[in-house]
XYZ file of C-alpha atoms in Angstrom:
672
model
C -47.075 -22.842 -15.447
C -43.638 -22.273 -13.709
C -42.346 -18.613 -13.081
C -38.899 -17.793 -14.202
C -37.332 -18.195 -10.472
C -38.941 -21.497 -9.955
C -37.207 -22.708 -13.127
C -34.031 -21.605 -12.250
C -34.370 -23.248 -8.716
C -35.322 -26.670 -10.386
C -32.275 -26.327 -12.791
C -29.920 -25.502 -10.034
C -31.114 -28.410 -7.556
C -29.774 -30.934 -10.260
C -26.112 -30.130 -10.619
C -25.682 -33.050 -13.226
C -27.783 -31.283 -15.761
C -26.424 -28.634 -17.933
C -29.092 -26.871 -19.675
C -28.563 -23.780 -21.834
C -31.564 -21.379 -21.275
C -32.418 -18.180 -22.810
C -35.435 -16.161 -22.231
C -36.594 -12.643 -22.385
C -37.307 -10.334 -19.312
C -40.250 -8.204 -19.243
C -38.525 -5.177 -20.672
C -37.031 -7.268 -23.628
C -33.523 -7.747 -22.217
C -31.775 -11.038 -22.634
C -31.401 -13.147 -19.483
C -28.920 -15.951 -18.767
C -29.617 -19.223 -17.049
C -28.462 -17.914 -13.767
C -30.775 -14.804 -14.012
C -27.951 -12.099 -14.550
C -28.477 -9.987 -17.532
C -26.068 -10.803 -20.546
C -24.635 -8.625 -23.072
C -23.069 -9.310 -26.425
C -19.407 -10.006 -26.139
C -19.704 -11.066 -22.173
C -20.152 -14.787 -21.503
C -20.773 -16.734 -18.459
C -18.157 -19.019 -17.278
C -19.159 -22.675 -17.102
C -19.358 -23.883 -13.534
C -18.458 -20.555 -12.108
C -20.767 -19.532 -9.171
C -18.559 -16.961 -7.813
C -18.433 -14.273 -10.851
C -18.750 -11.120 -8.935
C -22.178 -9.822 -8.497
C -24.094 -12.799 -10.191
C -24.129 -14.914 -7.128
C -26.447 -12.560 -5.637
C -29.383 -13.622 -7.852
C -30.970 -15.890 -5.322
C -32.013 -19.482 -5.716
C -35.592 -18.798 -5.187
C -37.624 -15.510 -5.841
C -36.940 -12.601 -3.187
C -33.928 -10.753 -2.549
C -30.592 -11.944 -1.412
C -29.305 -8.569 -0.518
C -29.253 -7.472 2.927
C -31.241 -4.235 4.118
C -29.361 -0.980 5.394
C -31.299 -0.112 8.245
C -31.504 3.714 9.158
C -30.846 4.594 12.695
C -33.096 6.947 14.869
C -36.607 8.255 14.024
C -35.803 8.745 10.213
C -38.797 8.992 7.836
C -36.932 7.665 4.923
C -37.261 4.033 3.879
C -34.435 1.446 4.192
C -32.342 0.891 1.191
C -30.177 -1.890 -0.194
C -26.896 -2.738 1.816
C -24.270 -2.700 -1.081
C -21.270 -0.990 0.173
C -19.806 -4.104 2.131
C -18.970 -5.784 -1.019
C -15.584 -7.968 -1.106
C -12.681 -7.163 -3.282
C -13.538 -10.408 -5.482
C -17.094 -9.251 -6.048
C -16.082 -5.999 -7.376
C -13.175 -7.542 -9.319
C -15.347 -9.720 -11.186
C -17.902 -7.077 -12.042
C -15.537 -4.566 -13.430
C -13.622 -7.137 -15.291
C -16.448 -9.325 -16.610
C -19.357 -7.141 -17.036
C -18.714 -3.457 -16.630
C -15.401 -2.719 -18.258
C -13.811 -5.783 -19.879
C -10.898 -5.124 -21.859
C -11.995 -1.542 -23.101
C -9.509 1.356 -23.327
C -9.460 4.550 -21.440
C -11.315 6.355 -24.002
C -13.964 3.679 -24.137
C -14.757 3.605 -20.428
C -17.909 5.675 -20.305
C -19.467 3.935 -23.414
C -18.748 0.546 -21.529
C -20.064 1.816 -18.358
C -23.333 3.156 -20.140
C -23.502 -0.313 -22.079
C -23.381 -2.194 -18.844
C -26.077 0.016 -17.004
C -28.556 -0.107 -19.786
C -28.495 -3.980 -19.604
C -28.707 -4.115 -15.736
C -30.461 -1.100 -14.475
C -34.375 -0.912 -14.360
C -35.400 1.852 -16.901
C -38.169 3.264 -14.671
C -40.691 2.694 -11.787
C -38.449 2.279 -8.792
C -37.695 4.394 -5.771
C -34.407 5.626 -4.340
C -33.116 8.054 -1.845
C -31.214 10.802 -3.512
C -28.261 11.407 -1.294
C -26.268 14.558 -1.259
C -23.709 16.378 1.219
C -26.591 18.473 2.266
C -29.775 16.443 2.141
C -31.396 12.984 1.707
C -34.775 12.844 -0.198
C -36.896 10.082 -1.519
C -37.542 10.234 -5.203
C -38.987 8.106 -7.965
C -37.070 7.233 -10.787
C -39.051 8.044 -14.077
C -36.347 7.356 -16.679
C -32.698 6.557 -16.875
C -30.442 8.320 -19.269
C -27.760 5.608 -19.712
C -25.424 7.415 -21.921
C -25.094 10.504 -19.602
C -25.128 8.243 -16.432
C -28.107 10.372 -15.088
C -31.664 9.657 -14.138
C -34.886 11.676 -14.442
C -36.745 11.660 -11.137
C -39.947 13.028 -9.602
C -40.285 13.972 -5.736
C -42.478 11.482 -3.859
C -45.027 13.515 -1.856
C -45.709 13.761 0.875
C -42.100 15.007 1.251
C -39.753 12.561 2.868
C -36.404 14.252 3.540
C -33.600 14.624 5.821
C -31.401 17.941 5.592
C -28.152 18.460 7.357
C -27.322 22.061 8.493
C -30.566 23.515 6.880
C -34.377 23.220 6.385
C -35.777 22.102 3.190
C -39.442 22.217 2.164
C -41.403 20.538 -0.447
C -41.419 23.828 -2.622
C -37.791 24.240 -2.258
C -37.050 20.695 -3.486
C -39.419 20.940 -6.387
C -37.555 24.324 -7.550
C -34.183 22.513 -6.994
C -35.430 19.695 -9.269
C -36.777 22.331 -11.811
C -33.348 23.607 -11.992
C -31.612 20.611 -12.794
C -34.507 19.763 -15.327
C -35.329 16.632 -12.854
C -32.036 14.949 -13.739
C -29.678 13.803 -11.065
C -26.558 11.765 -11.281
C -27.222 8.147 -10.952
C -24.383 7.452 -8.602
C -26.179 9.756 -6.019
C -29.143 7.346 -6.012
C -29.496 4.447 -3.279
C -32.181 1.969 -4.354
C -34.993 1.478 -1.742
C -34.913 -1.918 -0.236
C -37.474 -4.399 -1.970
C -37.773 -7.951 -0.819
C -39.030 -9.154 -4.123
C -35.584 -9.251 -5.662
C -36.750 -7.447 -8.656
C -34.330 -4.635 -8.000
C -31.233 -6.385 -6.666
C -29.378 -6.029 -10.134
C -30.218 -2.275 -10.247
C -28.886 -1.807 -6.754
C -25.659 -3.636 -7.419
C -25.207 -1.819 -10.773
C -25.706 1.561 -9.124
C -23.257 0.644 -6.193
C -20.554 -0.482 -8.907
C -21.031 2.591 -10.679
C -20.585 4.870 -7.388
C -17.752 3.006 -6.011
C -15.955 3.205 -9.595
C -16.240 7.097 -10.101
C -15.407 7.593 -6.291
C -12.584 5.349 -5.915
C -11.001 4.285 -9.297
C -11.757 6.741 -11.949
C -9.399 9.862 -11.949
C -10.198 13.009 -14.133
C -6.796 12.835 -15.943
C -7.250 9.176 -17.100
C -9.120 10.187 -20.279
C -6.091 12.006 -21.218
C -3.654 9.066 -20.734
C -1.348 8.649 -23.656
C -1.497 4.796 -22.917
C -4.865 4.566 -24.404
C -3.948 1.639 -26.458
C -3.533 -0.522 -23.286
C -6.324 -2.366 -21.239
C -7.659 0.178 -18.654
C -8.738 -2.452 -16.256
C -5.483 -4.232 -16.084
C -3.444 -0.906 -16.016
C -5.457 1.001 -13.708
C -8.794 -0.641 -12.139
C -7.246 -3.685 -10.605
C -4.261 -1.913 -9.025
C -6.249 0.632 -7.513
C -8.865 -1.638 -6.366
C -6.193 -3.869 -4.572
C -4.831 -0.781 -2.871
C -8.219 0.381 -1.591
C -8.799 -3.011 0.000
C -5.314 -3.078 1.252
C -5.935 -0.064 3.151
C -9.186 -1.247 4.526
C -7.612 -4.306 5.868
C -4.685 -2.476 7.345
C -2.126 -3.765 5.151
C -0.587 -0.473 4.079
C 1.356 1.723 6.477
C -0.609 4.876 7.678
C 2.112 7.108 6.417
C 2.077 5.956 3.008
C -1.817 6.104 3.119
C -1.734 9.930 4.048
C 0.696 10.552 1.318
C -1.185 8.749 -1.340
C -4.386 11.053 -0.515
C -2.101 14.079 -0.352
C -0.778 13.156 -3.865
C -4.241 12.607 -5.143
C -5.301 16.077 -3.790
C -2.370 17.783 -5.543
C -2.835 16.104 -8.675
C -6.460 16.994 -8.817
C -5.578 20.628 -8.163
C -2.960 20.521 -10.646
C -5.189 19.017 -13.269
C -7.796 21.678 -12.638
C -5.267 24.526 -13.066
C -3.892 22.820 -16.368
C -7.427 22.436 -17.669
C -8.453 26.089 -16.851
C -5.168 27.360 -18.372
C -5.824 25.318 -21.545
C -9.407 26.408 -21.816
C -8.276 30.183 -21.623
C -5.725 29.961 -24.444
C -6.812 31.176 -27.793
C -6.676 28.681 -30.647
C -4.620 30.702 -33.067
C -3.267 33.394 -30.970
C 0.339 34.343 -30.975
C 0.127 37.083 -28.294
C 2.886 37.257 -25.535
C 0.170 36.324 -22.900
C -0.582 33.179 -24.619
C 3.085 32.227 -24.921
C 3.475 32.733 -21.147
C 0.566 30.481 -20.643
C 1.949 27.666 -22.910
C 5.130 27.855 -20.738
C 3.133 27.603 -17.602
C 1.113 24.855 -19.176
C 4.010 22.917 -19.990
C 5.239 23.371 -16.353
C 1.960 22.044 -15.098
C 2.083 19.110 -17.355
C 5.463 18.269 -16.168
C 4.441 18.408 -12.386
C 1.290 16.246 -13.337
C 3.660 13.577 -14.875
C 5.711 13.591 -11.692
C 2.576 13.255 -9.611
C 0.957 10.620 -11.457
C 4.186 8.449 -11.480
C 4.389 8.832 -7.807
C 0.796 7.572 -7.590
C 1.585 4.551 -9.870
C 4.220 3.512 -7.455
C 2.079 3.400 -4.391
C -0.937 1.745 -6.604
C 1.303 -0.904 -7.811
C 1.781 -3.558 -5.051
C 5.313 -4.569 -6.235
C 6.409 -1.040 -6.515
C 4.890 -0.173 -3.232
C 6.819 -2.633 -1.610
C 10.237 -1.987 -3.098
C 9.953 1.869 -3.905
C 7.355 2.888 -1.189
C 9.721 4.492 1.087
C 10.088 7.339 -1.083
C 6.656 8.690 -0.355
C 6.044 7.056 3.185
C 6.754 9.460 5.806
C 5.774 6.683 8.513
C 4.051 7.207 11.485
C 5.354 9.922 13.436
C 7.625 8.725 16.535
C 7.175 9.759 20.092
C 9.588 12.526 21.068
C 12.744 11.611 23.247
C 12.532 12.793 26.848
C 16.117 13.305 27.303
C 17.827 12.930 30.916
C 15.306 12.674 33.859
C 14.967 16.048 35.606
C 16.336 14.655 38.841
C 19.300 13.228 37.246
C 18.529 9.727 38.442
C 18.380 6.623 36.334
C 15.667 4.039 36.744
C 15.875 0.211 36.420
C 12.425 -1.087 35.100
C 11.879 -4.540 36.214
C 9.010 -6.071 34.297
C 7.367 -9.268 35.745
C 3.863 -10.490 35.827
C 4.606 -12.538 38.819
C 7.835 -13.588 40.661
C 8.878 -16.166 43.308
C 11.280 -15.265 46.090
C 13.721 -17.384 44.429
C 13.599 -15.631 41.096
C 13.746 -12.481 42.850
C 17.071 -13.577 44.916
C 18.451 -14.679 41.675
C 17.602 -11.301 39.938
C 19.324 -9.479 42.856
C 22.381 -11.436 43.016
C 23.008 -12.031 39.155
C 21.862 -8.720 37.622
C 20.994 -5.786 40.042
C 23.586 -5.885 42.523
C 26.612 -6.375 40.196
C 25.529 -3.814 37.650
C 23.076 -1.394 39.213
C 24.085 -1.074 42.748
C 24.983 2.610 42.455
C 23.330 5.693 44.210
C 22.148 6.982 40.695
C 19.877 4.189 40.267
C 16.323 3.524 41.312
C 14.203 0.659 40.997
C 10.588 0.375 39.552
C 8.289 -2.554 38.892
C 5.855 -2.943 36.007
C 3.680 -5.755 34.718
C 3.536 -4.763 31.159
C 6.693 -4.140 29.025
C 5.180 -1.715 26.943
C 4.458 0.415 30.136
C 8.016 0.190 31.122
C 9.505 1.153 27.706
C 7.373 4.040 27.621
C 8.163 5.106 31.079
C 11.947 5.352 30.350
C 14.102 8.403 30.260
C 17.634 8.583 28.549
C 19.920 5.999 30.308
C 17.377 3.955 31.975
C 17.525 0.259 31.693
C 14.512 -2.270 31.233
C 14.988 -6.081 32.480
C 12.170 -8.204 31.407
C 11.876 -11.432 33.674
C 10.873 -14.821 32.172
C 7.222 -14.949 31.064
C 4.887 -14.541 28.153
C 3.619 -10.989 27.728
C 0.831 -10.049 25.263
C 1.044 -6.415 24.253
C -1.496 -4.588 22.026
C 0.354 -1.462 21.165
C 3.648 -0.605 19.408
C 6.902 -0.506 21.549
C 8.495 2.844 20.694
C 12.333 3.618 21.796
C 12.993 7.329 21.296
C 15.587 7.629 24.190
C 18.829 5.815 24.397
C 17.826 2.970 26.642
C 18.798 -0.807 27.159
C 16.065 -3.455 26.875
C 17.092 -6.806 28.006
C 15.687 -10.164 29.045
C 16.735 -12.085 32.241
C 16.759 -15.741 31.391
C 16.855 -17.698 28.366
C 15.578 -16.202 24.888
C 12.610 -18.563 24.694
C 11.704 -17.903 28.053
C 11.225 -14.225 27.874
C 8.457 -13.582 25.058
C 6.790 -10.383 24.042
C 3.900 -11.063 21.636
C 1.945 -8.401 19.857
C -1.903 -8.624 19.531
C -3.933 -6.328 17.313
C -2.822 -4.260 14.296
C -0.255 -1.561 13.875
C 2.420 -0.207 11.661
C 5.177 -1.502 13.358
C 5.846 -3.785 16.349
C 9.052 -2.342 17.725
C 10.143 1.118 16.330
C 13.380 2.758 17.456
C 14.553 6.487 16.841
C 16.989 6.702 19.766
C 20.280 7.896 19.231
C 22.048 4.574 20.791
C 19.659 1.972 22.101
C 20.086 -1.694 22.723
C 17.818 -4.773 22.794
C 19.062 -8.103 24.050
C 17.974 -11.743 24.954
C 14.471 -11.283 23.901
C 11.780 -13.110 21.712
C 9.291 -11.084 19.776
C 6.313 -12.597 18.033
C 4.577 -10.288 15.519
C 1.095 -10.917 14.037
C -0.417 -7.891 12.274
C 2.191 -5.248 12.190
C 1.838 -3.714 8.762
C 5.315 -2.295 8.414
C 7.633 -4.595 10.236
C 8.632 -6.438 13.506
C 11.197 -3.819 13.971
C 11.854 -0.665 12.252
C 14.852 1.352 12.981
C 13.824 4.837 11.796
C 16.735 6.887 12.624
C 19.548 6.771 15.153
C 21.447 3.494 16.042
C 20.070 0.337 17.433
C 21.931 -2.727 18.744
C 20.214 -6.105 18.893
C 21.999 -9.160 20.542
C 20.920 -12.631 20.940
C 17.133 -12.127 19.908
C 14.389 -14.259 18.271
C 12.185 -12.543 15.819
C 9.142 -14.448 14.832
C 7.567 -12.644 11.873
C 4.385 -12.902 10.227
C 4.169 -10.109 7.695
C 7.513 -8.001 7.089
C 10.740 -8.291 9.305
C 13.475 -5.937 10.203
C 13.688 -2.420 8.286
C 16.694 -0.249 8.548
C 15.744 3.211 7.019
C 17.492 5.756 5.431
C 20.337 7.300 7.848
C 19.486 4.738 10.542
C 22.008 2.129 11.862
C 21.385 -1.403 12.960
C 23.957 -3.846 14.489
C 22.226 -7.331 14.784
C 24.273 -10.000 16.367
C 23.414 -13.779 16.832
C 19.880 -13.199 16.219
C 17.264 -15.714 14.818
C 14.813 -14.364 12.243
C 12.185 -16.020 10.472
C 8.529 -16.249 8.946
C 8.365 -12.869 7.120
C 6.163 -12.936 4.175
C 8.263 -10.147 2.716
C 12.059 -9.752 3.216
C 13.564 -10.776 6.579
C 15.800 -7.572 6.468
C 15.194 -4.529 4.361
C 18.095 -2.134 3.939
C 17.398 1.318 2.539
C 19.820 3.546 0.765
C 22.086 5.686 3.313
C 21.595 3.364 6.119
C 24.385 1.420 7.923
C 23.532 -2.282 8.535
C 25.936 -4.708 10.345
C 24.617 -8.264 10.365
C 27.015 -10.904 12.113
C 26.400 -14.613 13.004
C 22.472 -14.414 12.466
C 20.243 -16.984 11.191
C 17.773 -15.620 8.578
C 15.122 -18.165 7.268
C 11.871 -19.150 5.973
C 11.026 -15.886 4.622
C 10.027 -14.466 0.949
C 13.324 -13.276 0.578
C 16.403 -13.205 3.159
C 17.921 -9.680 2.916
C 16.708 -7.103 0.460
C 18.911 -4.147 -0.351
C 17.026 -1.225 -1.821
C 18.865 1.088 -4.499
C 17.308 3.920 -6.646
C 18.321 5.995 -9.626
C 18.216 9.088 -7.602
C 21.447 10.766 -7.547
C 20.907 11.957 -4.117
C 20.503 8.359 -2.702
C 23.553 6.857 -1.633
C 24.281 3.121 -1.170
C 24.089 1.576 2.266
C 27.180 0.547 4.136
C 26.806 -2.934 4.770
C 28.384 -5.536 6.901
C 27.356 -9.193 6.619
C 29.777 -11.877 8.385
C 28.955 -15.508 8.956
C 25.191 -15.459 8.754
C 23.403 -18.478 7.731
C 20.628 -17.432 5.320
C 18.747 -20.454 4.221
C 15.363 -22.213 3.220
C 14.083 -18.609 1.981
C 11.398 -18.586 -0.804
C 13.214 -16.431 -3.310
C 16.802 -15.343 -2.939
C 18.939 -15.270 -0.018
C 20.148 -11.750 -0.744
C 18.268 -9.298 -3.553
C 19.174 -5.959 -4.760
C 16.554 -3.727 -5.993
C 17.809 -1.339 -8.634
C 16.781 0.378 -11.760
C 17.084 -1.235 -15.189
C 19.794 -0.123 -17.606
C 16.824 1.330 -20.010
C 18.471 4.682 -20.641
C 21.729 4.849 -22.464
C 23.924 7.048 -20.171
C 25.528 10.273 -21.192
C 29.409 10.485 -20.945
C 29.906 6.869 -20.663
C 32.815 5.877 -18.356
C 34.838 2.767 -17.305
C 34.825 1.444 -13.956
C 37.450 -0.250 -12.127
C 36.567 -2.511 -9.069
C 38.623 -3.582 -6.369
C 36.716 -5.915 -3.876
C 39.846 -8.273 -3.018
C 39.828 -7.883 0.629
C 37.001 -6.664 3.057
C 38.128 -8.566 5.994
C 39.214 -5.807 8.339
C 35.975 -3.946 9.479
C 38.058 -0.905 10.724
C 39.070 0.082 7.097
C 36.801 1.974 4.961
C 37.873 1.452 1.390
C 37.109 3.955 -1.456
C 35.766 1.324 -3.924
C 35.387 3.605 -6.888
C 37.819 4.847 -9.390
C 35.973 6.870 -12.320
C 37.911 7.902 -15.704
C 36.883 8.869 -19.099
C 36.657 6.184 -21.535
C 34.415 5.480 -24.759
C 33.371 2.164 -23.250
C 29.679 1.473 -21.915
C 29.484 -1.037 -19.239
C 26.667 -3.740 -18.619
C 26.287 -5.851 -15.597
C 25.257 -9.534 -15.522
C 22.147 -10.283 -13.445
C 21.991 -14.036 -14.155
C 21.253 -15.760 -10.836
C 23.978 -18.522 -11.543
C 26.487 -15.880 -11.942
C 25.633 -13.998 -8.589
C 26.054 -16.916 -6.034
C 28.194 -16.302 -2.990
C 29.744 -13.439 -0.859
C 32.099 -12.195 -3.731
C 29.170 -11.851 -6.184
C 27.135 -9.619 -3.866
C 30.081 -7.427 -3.231
C 30.760 -7.009 -6.930
C 27.268 -6.217 -7.655
C 26.870 -3.418 -4.870
C 30.084 -1.851 -5.979
C 29.073 -1.972 -9.710
C 25.777 -0.316 -8.862
C 27.578 2.247 -6.671
C 29.730 2.978 -9.507
C 26.877 3.477 -11.954
C 25.469 6.023 -9.623
C 28.465 7.992 -9.418
C 28.639 8.247 -13.150
C 24.809 9.498 -13.102
C 26.021 12.009 -10.636
C 28.826 13.317 -12.496
C 26.796 13.756 -15.600
C 24.086 15.779 -13.867
C 26.650 17.935 -12.184
C 28.374 18.374 -15.549
C 24.982 19.382 -17.243
C 24.599 22.350 -14.364
C 27.891 23.733 -15.751
C 30.079 22.365 -12.949
C 33.111 21.281 -15.129
C 35.591 20.739 -12.376
C 33.981 18.108 -10.766
C 35.570 16.930 -7.392
C 35.901 13.138 -7.671
C 36.137 12.875 -3.905
C 32.621 14.295 -3.595
C 31.348 12.159 -6.311
C 33.067 8.784 -5.109
C 31.221 6.896 -2.330
C 33.628 5.747 0.152
C 31.435 2.743 1.055
C 32.870 0.112 3.210
C 31.313 -3.345 2.454
C 32.404 -6.213 4.380
C 30.562 -9.540 3.171
C 32.239 -12.737 4.046
C 31.798 -16.119 5.411
C 28.023 -16.120 4.759
C 26.281 -19.453 4.125
C 23.356 -19.634 1.678
C 21.490 -22.871 1.738
C 18.295 -24.130 0.144
C 17.098 -20.721 -0.878
C 14.295 -21.074 -3.816
C 16.145 -18.756 -6.543
C 19.582 -19.082 -5.271
C 21.733 -17.062 -2.869
C 21.953 -13.672 -4.805
C 19.681 -11.850 -7.259
C 18.584 -8.763 -8.611
C 15.154 -7.177 -9.065
C 15.256 -4.365 -11.988
C 12.362 -1.932 -12.164
């Protein structure tokens, strides 16, 4: 007579045979042919052996899960190792078995139904783990609808307490107070080699992870209850969790996300307490005040939830994340050296006499022979830059330098390569938010090649101040050059390629001058970020004689809000984009006058090719923002609106750029 496990092994050993097998487990639950519990409405995909948790049902009797061994002289038994599941495993478990296409209001019912079909109802041991203690218990019954289990203490007592001492009598009193019921997600199934409790251990882990990292208390009051909860909430939050684990989200954005979660939880608790205290039919003045306060808290909740959704959504996190990303704190500027001297830092791993002679005659003697200059030698460019004071110069000699940290430039210094660009290479190893980060008032980098691998936020980020780059090569692997709000970048005769995002990201309120560069083989060439907020100003952009080619998407893409709301006080816009050739002229581009005409802007890619199309779209967007600002100021009662204050004197010089073989065209827009 064959056991069930032996029969499954025979069936799996012959891949050419397809047999539909159904049998009943010992407790009457229906089993599928691969040993995973089925439920009505959930089907097994034919030929899919990667469906999340079901792959853990081994080919032979015995567990396929790992043991989580305890360290030290613990008296507690080992438990199953289930907290290292991959993204795909959790994704499939929630999508196919636990939640399906349920609505928010149906989540608890779907979860309890899933647990009822997978979790053993009794006779298994677990470690009940809280912040104060871990204690061994035996599960006598599972209350699936309440997501709780009835447990008994295993004697003799096996317990580990943190910061206190617990006796067997004290634990019994605690269980009596809780009526011997504990939350199911606080139980960790004791390791068993038989494989009988694999599915129980995995199901409890999925429950624990869901209520710790996915579910929010305010979800059940979401107005979008008619939509699929998995698609709307679970998938983006799950992806964000694993993006953070794998260092694909800037540290500043992660910190801001957790801060927003904390604020939202506190806000929701205040709102719930206030709502519970309100009388159902009271018209007292106190209740009226409470209702006003409740409306204020509700509005705050909506703002916080919107910010959370922006970070959770991968696309919006990419294009809008700057609003809530404070970024990594840059190191402080040192200023001038106390002695008043300036230092020339020479970086070289090794140097021949001929190379030293060339360096002296071609660079050091002509440019730095004054008495105020001192000379220091380094083997690491990172060490050299971080040793700089204001006015210092770093000269990097030919070589291939591997650095593990980020190069941060807080002071006004110059970093230049001595030799051909491809001969002076600085390559980053390891992970970090940014490879090169500049916050200096006026810094310059020239004649260097940078190779980036795992920098999350970009190969170069100008957070504030001004940076000039000249004759550099930027070989990206994640994102490219980022110009933050209020920062200035002048990039001339550089070659940038390989970014999985945009080659250059230009933020509102920044100044970006791109002249004679090659930007190619990125997802997007240049990404210009614009937002609906009246306080955001358009960037000042100069793009002259760049060759933007072979990018996956657009050569240049503008991110802007969709025209979803009809604007109050509609106005007409006259645009003048005829001549931007003289870079010394700052032209006022917007003239606003009252008319009853509503303006719409075309976004068809075919109509947006070329330099003129980019200028027209930028100017039109700037005019639209000016109208919104005028309307907001008039709502505040400012009837005498200063047009000079509202109109943005934004100089834009875009000419002579070549757009070749970009996947979606030379220019396009992304509307959110």
